[in-house]
Amino acid sequence: AVFVSDRMEALTGCQVVITSLRTSAEVENLYLGSSGLLELMDAGTYAIDVSMSSPRLARELQAVAAVSDIEVLDAPIVNLGDHEQPVAFIGGRPETQDDLAPLFPYLAPVVMPQKEAGGGQLAAAVCIIALAGSLMGAVEGMALARIAGLSDKDALNVLASTSGGSR
């Protein structure tokens, strides 16, 4: 690894830039803000953003990038649990996905291509909402078990032996 002092220096000679940020606002600022990546990247360069953001922002990034002949993929990575492998949901132009496909196994062991910009973000949101629903179901099941007098251990064994165990 080489330490660089600014974005421009970091981008010099890069063919692919991979970013990972905590919030949509950070993604928007990094790509579209003052001295943003899309302003500094060379034509023909690729960007893969693995942050969780919004489908709208992913579509906007791809549209703005296309004007400068830059390709952007949204590729949020979702870790589904201790016994599951992380999944990268890849959104963007299929041709761009084909160009960058050799890199995808380095992002996550499971890759699920989507058909358009924002598709990765949308697929990740669907997955997370489904997981949240499952978690709420497990919490409600545990609450019912307590009310009915079932021990926590027995209730957890029931959940673990069914689809509530989420194998």
C-alpha positions as YAML, in Angstrom:
chain: A
units: angstrom
residues:
- id: 1
  name: ALA
  ca: [0.00, 0.00, 0.00]
- id: 2
  name: VAL
  ca: [1.10, 3.51, -0.73]
- id: 3
  name: PHE
  ca: [0.01, 6.56, 1.28]
- id: 4
  name: VAL
  ca: [-1.32, 9.42, -0.82]
- id: 5
  name: SER
  ca: [-2.24, 12.87, 0.39]
- id: 6
  name: ASP
  ca: [-5.22, 13.71, -1.81]
- id: 7
  name: ARG
  ca: [-7.89, 12.24, -4.09]
- id: 8
  name: MET
  ca: [-6.24, 13.36, -7.31]
- id: 9
  name: GLU
  ca: [-3.00, 11.61, -6.42]
- id: 10
  name: ALA
  ca: [-4.96, 8.48, -5.42]
- id: 11
  name: LEU
  ca: [-6.77, 8.39, -8.76]
- id: 12
  name: THR
  ca: [-3.68, 8.79, -10.94]
- id: 13
  name: GLY
  ca: [-3.39, 5.71, -13.12]
- id: 14
  name: CYS
  ca: [-6.40, 3.93, -11.58]
- id: 15
  name: GLN
  ca: [-8.61, 1.86, -13.84]
- id: 16
  name: VAL
  ca: [-11.02, 0.79, -11.09]
- id: 17
  name: VAL
  ca: [-11.93, 2.66, -7.92]
- id: 18
  name: ILE
  ca: [-13.77, 0.82, -5.12]
- id: 19
  name: THR
  ca: [-15.46, 2.85, -2.40]
- id: 20
  name: SER
  ca: [-17.17, 1.90, 0.85]
- id: 21
  name: LEU
  ca: [-18.83, 4.54, 3.01]
- id: 22
  name: ARG
  ca: [-21.27, 4.59, 5.92]
- id: 23
  name: THR
  ca: [-24.09, 6.79, 4.62]
- id: 24
  name: SER
  ca: [-25.76, 7.89, 1.40]
- id: 25
  name: ALA
  ca: [-24.74, 11.48, 2.19]
- id: 26
  name: GLU
  ca: [-21.07, 10.43, 2.34]
- id: 27
  name: VAL
  ca: [-21.39, 8.57, -0.99]
- id: 28
  name: GLU
  ca: [-23.07, 11.57, -2.61]
- id: 29
  name: ASN
  ca: [-20.42, 13.97, -1.29]
- id: 30
  name: LEU
  ca: [-17.49, 11.75, -2.33]
- id: 31
  name: TYR
  ca: [-18.75, 11.24, -5.87]
- id: 32
  name: LEU
  ca: [-20.63, 14.48, -6.61]
- id: 33
  name: GLY
  ca: [-19.30, 17.05, -4.11]
- id: 34
  name: SER
  ca: [-16.59, 19.63, -4.62]
- id: 35
  name: SER
  ca: [-13.58, 17.84, -6.15]
- id: 36
  name: GLY
  ca: [-15.70, 14.69, -6.21]
- id: 37
  name: LEU
  ca: [-14.53, 11.45, -7.76]
- id: 38
  name: LEU
  ca: [-16.65, 11.84, -10.88]
- id: 39
  name: GLU
  ca: [-15.04, 15.23, -11.48]
- id: 40
  name: LEU
  ca: [-11.53, 13.85, -11.00]
- id: 41
  name: MET
  ca: [-11.71, 10.39, -12.63]
- id: 42
  name: ASP
  ca: [-10.45, 9.88, -16.17]
- id: 43
  name: ALA
  ca: [-12.73, 8.81, -19.01]
- id: 44
  name: GLY
  ca: [-12.85, 5.03, -19.31]
- id: 45
  name: THR
  ca: [-12.43, 4.54, -15.56]
- id: 46
  name: TYR
  ca: [-14.71, 2.28, -13.52]
- id: 47
  name: ALA
  ca: [-16.05, 2.81, -10.00]
- id: 48
  name: ILE
  ca: [-17.65, 0.21, -7.76]
- id: 49
  name: ASP
  ca: [-19.42, 1.51, -4.68]
- id: 50
  name: VAL
  ca: [-20.03, -1.21, -2.08]
- id: 51
  name: SER
  ca: [-21.81, 1.14, 0.36]
- id: 52
  name: MET
  ca: [-25.44, 0.73, 1.37]
- id: 53
  name: SER
  ca: [-27.17, 3.79, -0.08]
- id: 54
  name: SER
  ca: [-30.29, 4.37, -2.13]
- id: 55
  name: PRO
  ca: [-31.35, 3.17, -5.58]
- id: 56
  name: ARG
  ca: [-32.04, 6.80, -6.52]
- id: 57
  name: LEU
  ca: [-28.48, 7.85, -5.67]
- id: 58
  name: ALA
  ca: [-27.02, 4.86, -7.53]
- id: 59
  name: ARG
  ca: [-29.01, 5.80, -10.66]
- id: 60
  name: GLU
  ca: [-27.91, 9.44, -10.33]
- id: 61
  name: LEU
  ca: [-24.24, 8.46, -9.98]
- id: 62
  name: GLN
  ca: [-24.40, 6.28, -13.07]
- id: 63
  name: ALA
  ca: [-26.15, 9.00, -15.11]
- id: 64
  name: VAL
  ca: [-23.68, 11.73, -14.09]
- id: 65
  name: ALA
  ca: [-20.71, 9.40, -14.66]
- id: 66
  name: ALA
  ca: [-21.90, 8.37, -18.13]
- id: 67
  name: VAL
  ca: [-21.57, 11.99, -19.34]
- id: 68
  name: SER
  ca: [-17.81, 11.72, -18.70]
- id: 69
  name: ASP
  ca: [-17.50, 8.15, -20.06]
- id: 70
  name: ILE
  ca: [-17.09, 6.74, -16.54]
- id: 71
  name: GLU
  ca: [-18.93, 3.61, -15.44]
- id: 72
  name: VAL
  ca: [-20.28, 3.20, -11.91]
- id: 73
  name: LEU
  ca: [-21.70, 0.04, -10.35]
- id: 74
  name: ASP
  ca: [-23.65, -0.06, -7.11]
- id: 75
  name: ALA
  ca: [-22.59, -3.22, -5.28]
- id: 76
  name: PRO
  ca: [-23.73, -3.21, -1.65]
- id: 77
  name: ILE
  ca: [-22.52, -6.18, 0.35]
- id: 78
  name: VAL
  ca: [-24.90, -7.81, 2.81]
- id: 79
  name: ASN
  ca: [-23.72, -10.23, 5.47]
- id: 80
  name: LEU
  ca: [-26.67, -12.55, 6.07]
- id: 81
  name: GLY
  ca: [-25.47, -14.09, 9.32]
- id: 82
  name: ASP
  ca: [-22.83, -16.17, 11.02]
- id: 83
  name: HIS
  ca: [-23.52, -19.26, 8.93]
- id: 84
  name: GLU
  ca: [-24.02, -17.54, 5.61]
- id: 85
  name: GLN
  ca: [-21.59, -15.98, 3.17]
- id: 86
  name: PRO
  ca: [-21.66, -12.25, 2.38]
- id: 87
  name: VAL
  ca: [-23.56, -11.40, -0.80]
- id: 88
  name: ALA
  ca: [-22.69, -8.58, -3.23]
- id: 89
  name: PHE
  ca: [-25.73, -7.33, -5.12]
- id: 90
  name: ILE
  ca: [-24.31, -5.75, -8.28]
- id: 91
  name: GLY
  ca: [-26.36, -3.06, -10.02]
- id: 92
  name: GLY
  ca: [-25.45, -1.28, -13.22]
- id: 93
  name: ARG
  ca: [-25.19, -1.78, -16.94]
- id: 94
  name: PRO
  ca: [-24.81, -5.49, -17.83]
- id: 95
  name: GLU
  ca: [-21.88, -4.65, -20.14]
- id: 96
  name: THR
  ca: [-20.05, -2.96, -17.27]
- id: 97
  name: GLN
  ca: [-20.79, -5.91, -15.01]
- id: 98
  name: ASP
  ca: [-19.30, -8.22, -17.64]
- id: 99
  name: ASP
  ca: [-16.16, -6.05, -17.86]
- id: 100
  name: LEU
  ca: [-15.64, -6.12, -14.09]
- id: 101
  name: ALA
  ca: [-16.88, -9.66, -13.35]
- id: 102
  name: PRO
  ca: [-13.33, -10.99, -12.66]
- id: 103
  name: LEU
  ca: [-13.15, -8.61, -9.66]
- id: 104
  name: PHE
  ca: [-16.48, -9.63, -8.09]
- id: 105
  name: PRO
  ca: [-15.21, -12.69, -6.18]
- id: 106
  name: TYR
  ca: [-12.86, -10.33, -4.32]
- id: 107
  name: LEU
  ca: [-15.85, -8.29, -3.13]
- id: 108
  name: ALA
  ca: [-17.89, -11.21, -1.76]
- id: 109
  name: PRO
  ca: [-18.06, -14.99, -2.20]
- id: 110
  name: VAL
  ca: [-21.65, -14.78, -3.49]
- id: 111
  name: VAL
  ca: [-22.50, -12.33, -6.29]
- id: 112
  name: MET
  ca: [-26.04, -11.56, -7.44]
- id: 113
  name: PRO
  ca: [-26.06, -9.36, -10.57]
- id: 114
  name: GLN
  ca: [-29.02, -7.03, -11.06]
- id: 115
  name: LYS
  ca: [-30.05, -5.57, -14.41]
- id: 116
  name: GLU
  ca: [-29.73, -1.83, -13.92]
- id: 117
  name: ALA
  ca: [-28.25, 1.01, -11.90]
- id: 118
  name: GLY
  ca: [-29.78, 1.05, -8.44]
- id: 119
  name: GLY
  ca: [-30.66, -2.62, -8.74]
- id: 120
  name: GLY
  ca: [-27.96, -3.63, -6.28]
- id: 121
  name: GLN
  ca: [-29.26, -1.16, -3.71]
- id: 122
  name: LEU
  ca: [-32.85, -2.29, -4.23]
- id: 123
  name: ALA
  ca: [-31.97, -5.99, -3.91]
- id: 124
  name: ALA
  ca: [-29.96, -5.31, -0.73]
- id: 125
  name: ALA
  ca: [-32.88, -3.34, 0.75]
- id: 126
  name: VAL
  ca: [-35.28, -6.21, -0.02]
- id: 127
  name: CYS
  ca: [-32.90, -8.65, 1.68]
- id: 128
  name: ILE
  ca: [-32.46, -6.48, 4.77]
- id: 129
  name: ILE
  ca: [-36.20, -5.86, 5.13]
- id: 130
  name: ALA
  ca: [-36.84, -9.61, 4.89]
- id: 131
  name: LEU
  ca: [-34.16, -10.25, 7.53]
- id: 132
  name: ALA
  ca: [-35.66, -7.60, 9.80]
- id: 133
  name: GLY
  ca: [-39.07, -9.25, 9.44]
- id: 134
  name: SER
  ca: [-37.57, -12.61, 10.38]
- id: 135
  name: LEU
  ca: [-35.91, -11.06, 13.41]
- id: 136
  name: MET
  ca: [-39.17, -9.47, 14.51]
- id: 137
  name: GLY
  ca: [-40.90, -12.83, 14.09]
- id: 138
  name: ALA
  ca: [-38.29, -14.52, 16.28]
- id: 139
  name: VAL
  ca: [-38.67, -11.82, 18.94]
- id: 140
  name: GLU
  ca: [-42.46, -12.23, 18.90]
- id: 141
  name: GLY
  ca: [-42.06, -16.01, 19.09]
- id: 142
  name: MET
  ca: [-39.80, -15.69, 22.13]
- id: 143
  name: ALA
  ca: [-42.28, -13.31, 23.78]
- id: 144
  name: LEU
  ca: [-45.12, -15.79, 23.21]
- id: 145
  name: ALA
  ca: [-42.99, -18.63, 24.62]
- id: 146
  name: ARG
  ca: [-42.34, -16.64, 27.79]
- id: 147
  name: ILE
  ca: [-46.03, -15.80, 28.21]
- id: 148
  name: ALA
  ca: [-46.88, -19.49, 27.73]
- id: 149
  name: GLY
  ca: [-44.27, -20.54, 30.30]
- id: 150
  name: LEU
  ca: [-41.80, -22.16, 27.88]
- id: 151
  name: SER
  ca: [-38.18, -21.72, 28.98]
- id: 152
  name: ASP
  ca: [-35.92, -19.54, 26.86]
- id: 153
  name: LYS
  ca: [-33.72, -22.56, 26.16]
- id: 154
  name: ASP
  ca: [-36.68, -24.64, 24.93]
- id: 155
  name: ALA
  ca: [-38.01, -21.74, 22.84]
- id: 156
  name: LEU
  ca: [-34.59, -21.23, 21.24]
- id: 157
  name: ASN
  ca: [-34.39, -24.95, 20.50]
- id: 158
  name: VAL
  ca: [-37.78, -24.74, 18.77]
- id: 159
  name: LEU
  ca: [-36.62, -21.81, 16.65]
- id: 160
  name: ALA
  ca: [-33.30, -23.47, 15.84]
- id: 161
  name: SER
  ca: [-35.04, -26.62, 14.62]
- id: 162
  name: THR
  ca: [-37.30, -24.72, 12.18]
- id: 163
  name: SER
  ca: [-36.91, -22.04, 9.54]
- id: 164
  name: GLY
  ca: [-36.61, -19.62, 12.47]
- id: 165
  name: GLY
  ca: [-33.08, -21.01, 12.77]
- id: 166
  name: SER
  ca: [-32.36, -19.38, 9.39]
- id: 167
  name: ARG
  ca: [-29.93, -21.95, 8.02]
...
